[in-house]
Amino acid sequence: MQRSLEQRMAIKFCLKLEKTAAETIPMLKKAFGVECLSDRQIFRWHKAFAEGREDVNDDNRAGRPSTSSSDDNVKCVRDLLNTDRRLSVRLISETLDITKTIVHEIVSESLGMRKVCAKLVPKVQTDDKKSEARMSSQVLEND
């Protein structure tokens, strides 16, 4: 995202230097290498700036923004899971009246959990849990 913003600024700068889009492309490819915008995107942005566009940021996209994974919903899902880790995504979805896909996204992405033996647990183990697991495996190997 940041790289494409820089490139748009560079395209706008080249336009102010009265460079054509065709002259701008090799300069951007030399400056940004493999992360360079496609030729088609460079032509589009060059044309937009030539027609008077000033803003280098993306336009707002059409469509409804996703509000289901709000902080309130994340907190509600976290509270439910803290009371009972064996809850399924379907049950959480029905309880909170949120779609199953959003609940799954909250559980896996926002809370960083996954299902292990019908129980939702954090994806990353703490250092204490890692050392306990190492010690347990060493004890089992020695027996």
Tab-separated table of C-alpha atoms in Angstrom:
chain	number	residue	atom	x	y	z
A	1	MET	CA	0.000	0.000	0.000
A	2	GLN	CA	2.691	2.481	0.984
A	3	ARG	CA	4.767	1.597	-2.098
A	4	SER	CA	1.866	2.233	-4.479
A	5	LEU	CA	1.245	5.593	-2.810
A	6	GLU	CA	4.897	6.528	-3.341
A	7	GLN	CA	4.628	5.471	-6.968
A	8	ARG	CA	1.515	7.585	-7.507
A	9	MET	CA	3.386	10.577	-6.096
A	10	ALA	CA	6.236	9.812	-8.487
A	11	ILE	CA	3.786	9.628	-11.417
A	12	LYS	CA	2.332	12.984	-10.404
A	13	PHE	CA	5.854	14.417	-10.151
A	14	CYS	CA	6.772	13.099	-13.614
A	15	LEU	CA	3.615	14.688	-15.023
A	16	LYS	CA	4.633	18.029	-13.525
A	17	LEU	CA	7.992	17.593	-15.276
A	18	GLU	CA	5.951	17.155	-18.482
A	19	LYS	CA	6.944	13.514	-18.917
A	20	THR	CA	4.591	11.256	-20.845
A	21	ALA	CA	3.264	8.030	-19.367
A	22	ALA	CA	5.557	6.089	-21.703
A	23	GLU	CA	8.566	8.028	-20.371
A	24	THR	CA	7.398	7.576	-16.784
A	25	ILE	CA	7.187	3.765	-16.941
A	26	PRO	CA	10.934	3.006	-17.295
A	27	MET	CA	11.796	5.512	-14.572
A	28	LEU	CA	9.361	3.881	-12.143
A	29	LYS	CA	10.559	0.386	-13.054
A	30	LYS	CA	14.142	1.462	-12.395
A	31	ALA	CA	13.233	3.107	-9.085
A	32	PHE	CA	10.826	0.481	-7.699
A	33	GLY	CA	11.965	-2.718	-9.405
A	34	VAL	CA	9.677	-5.725	-8.982
A	35	GLU	CA	7.301	-3.766	-6.726
A	36	CYS	CA	6.474	-1.360	-9.546
A	37	LEU	CA	2.878	-0.795	-10.573
A	38	SER	CA	1.792	-2.420	-13.824
A	39	ASP	CA	2.053	-0.406	-17.030
A	40	ARG	CA	-1.730	-0.251	-17.197
A	41	GLN	CA	-1.977	1.212	-13.681
A	42	ILE	CA	0.733	3.751	-14.470
A	43	PHE	CA	-1.170	4.859	-17.582
A	44	ARG	CA	-4.424	5.129	-15.579
A	45	TRP	CA	-2.864	7.230	-12.811
A	46	HIS	CA	-0.977	9.392	-15.338
A	47	LYS	CA	-4.235	10.066	-17.197
A	48	ALA	CA	-6.094	10.839	-13.947
A	49	PHE	CA	-3.456	13.349	-12.855
A	50	ALA	CA	-3.355	14.878	-16.355
A	51	GLU	CA	-7.130	15.383	-16.186
A	52	GLY	CA	-6.756	17.361	-12.962
A	53	ARG	CA	-6.843	14.828	-10.156
A	54	GLU	CA	-4.852	16.073	-7.160
A	55	ASP	CA	-5.337	13.345	-4.549
A	56	VAL	CA	-2.906	10.391	-4.689
A	57	ASN	CA	-4.998	8.291	-2.286
A	58	ASP	CA	-7.468	5.636	-3.432
A	59	ASP	CA	-11.101	6.581	-3.873
A	60	ASN	CA	-13.621	5.185	-1.422
A	61	ARG	CA	-14.965	1.879	-2.625
A	62	ALA	CA	-18.603	1.160	-3.163
A	63	GLY	CA	-20.394	-1.309	-0.978
A	64	ARG	CA	-21.250	-1.797	2.610
A	65	PRO	CA	-18.339	-1.703	5.063
A	66	SER	CA	-17.878	-4.731	7.255
A	67	THR	CA	-19.113	-3.762	10.693
A	68	SER	CA	-19.798	-7.242	12.013
A	69	SER	CA	-16.273	-7.742	13.311
A	70	SER	CA	-16.489	-4.620	15.464
A	71	ASP	CA	-14.743	-4.298	18.805
A	72	ASP	CA	-18.032	-5.015	20.599
A	73	ASN	CA	-18.520	-8.284	18.727
A	74	VAL	CA	-14.903	-9.312	19.350
A	75	LYS	CA	-15.405	-8.636	23.065
A	76	CYS	CA	-18.653	-10.642	23.135
A	77	VAL	CA	-17.033	-13.608	21.371
A	78	ARG	CA	-14.037	-13.431	23.734
A	79	ASP	CA	-16.320	-13.373	26.781
A	80	LEU	CA	-18.304	-16.368	25.514
A	81	LEU	CA	-15.128	-18.342	24.850
A	82	ASN	CA	-13.733	-17.469	28.270
A	83	THR	CA	-16.820	-18.981	29.877
A	84	ASP	CA	-16.752	-22.151	27.756
A	85	ARG	CA	-13.929	-23.010	25.349
A	86	ARG	CA	-15.921	-25.912	23.907
A	87	LEU	CA	-18.442	-23.651	22.183
A	88	SER	CA	-18.644	-24.167	18.447
A	89	VAL	CA	-18.619	-21.396	15.883
A	90	ARG	CA	-22.230	-22.278	15.063
A	91	LEU	CA	-23.360	-21.912	18.695
A	92	ILE	CA	-21.518	-18.607	19.093
A	93	SER	CA	-23.089	-17.433	15.839
A	94	GLU	CA	-26.585	-18.320	17.010
A	95	THR	CA	-26.052	-16.831	20.470
A	96	LEU	CA	-24.760	-13.476	19.227
A	97	ASP	CA	-26.780	-13.379	15.978
A	98	ILE	CA	-23.647	-12.920	13.848
A	99	THR	CA	-22.885	-14.898	10.698
A	100	LYS	CA	-20.702	-17.988	11.076
A	101	THR	CA	-18.056	-16.599	8.710
A	102	ILE	CA	-17.666	-13.454	10.808
A	103	VAL	CA	-17.482	-15.485	14.032
A	104	HIS	CA	-14.845	-17.727	12.457
A	105	GLU	CA	-12.874	-14.650	11.337
A	106	ILE	CA	-13.067	-13.128	14.833
A	107	VAL	CA	-11.978	-16.379	16.492
A	108	SER	CA	-9.117	-17.139	14.108
A	109	GLU	CA	-7.894	-13.661	13.124
A	110	SER	CA	-8.804	-11.248	15.928
A	111	LEU	CA	-8.464	-13.649	18.863
A	112	GLY	CA	-5.757	-15.841	17.298
A	113	MET	CA	-7.393	-19.130	18.272
A	114	ARG	CA	-7.916	-22.476	16.597
A	115	LYS	CA	-9.859	-25.634	17.349
A	116	VAL	CA	-7.923	-28.476	19.002
A	117	CYS	CA	-9.763	-31.553	20.282
A	118	ALA	CA	-13.140	-29.777	20.224
A	119	LYS	CA	-11.744	-26.926	22.303
A	120	LEU	CA	-10.722	-23.468	21.084
A	121	VAL	CA	-7.207	-22.645	22.205
A	122	PRO	CA	-4.761	-19.833	21.438
A	123	LYS	CA	-2.687	-20.459	18.290
A	124	VAL	CA	0.589	-19.483	19.925
A	125	GLN	CA	1.724	-21.279	23.046
A	126	THR	CA	3.191	-19.319	25.909
A	127	ASP	CA	6.800	-19.942	26.912
A	128	ASP	CA	5.639	-21.836	30.013
A	129	LYS	CA	3.505	-24.183	27.924
A	130	LYS	CA	6.378	-24.749	25.482
A	131	SER	CA	8.782	-25.645	28.294
A	132	GLU	CA	6.175	-27.971	29.851
A	133	ALA	CA	5.746	-29.735	26.519
A	134	ARG	CA	9.525	-30.128	26.116
A	135	MET	CA	9.881	-31.531	29.625
A	136	SER	CA	6.992	-33.949	29.067
A	137	SER	CA	8.483	-35.217	25.829
A	138	GLN	CA	11.889	-35.668	27.495
A	139	VAL	CA	10.307	-37.652	30.340
A	140	LEU	CA	8.485	-39.858	27.836
A	141	GLU	CA	11.670	-40.413	25.817
A	142	ASN	CA	13.644	-41.433	28.921
A	143	ASP	CA	11.049	-43.998	30.020
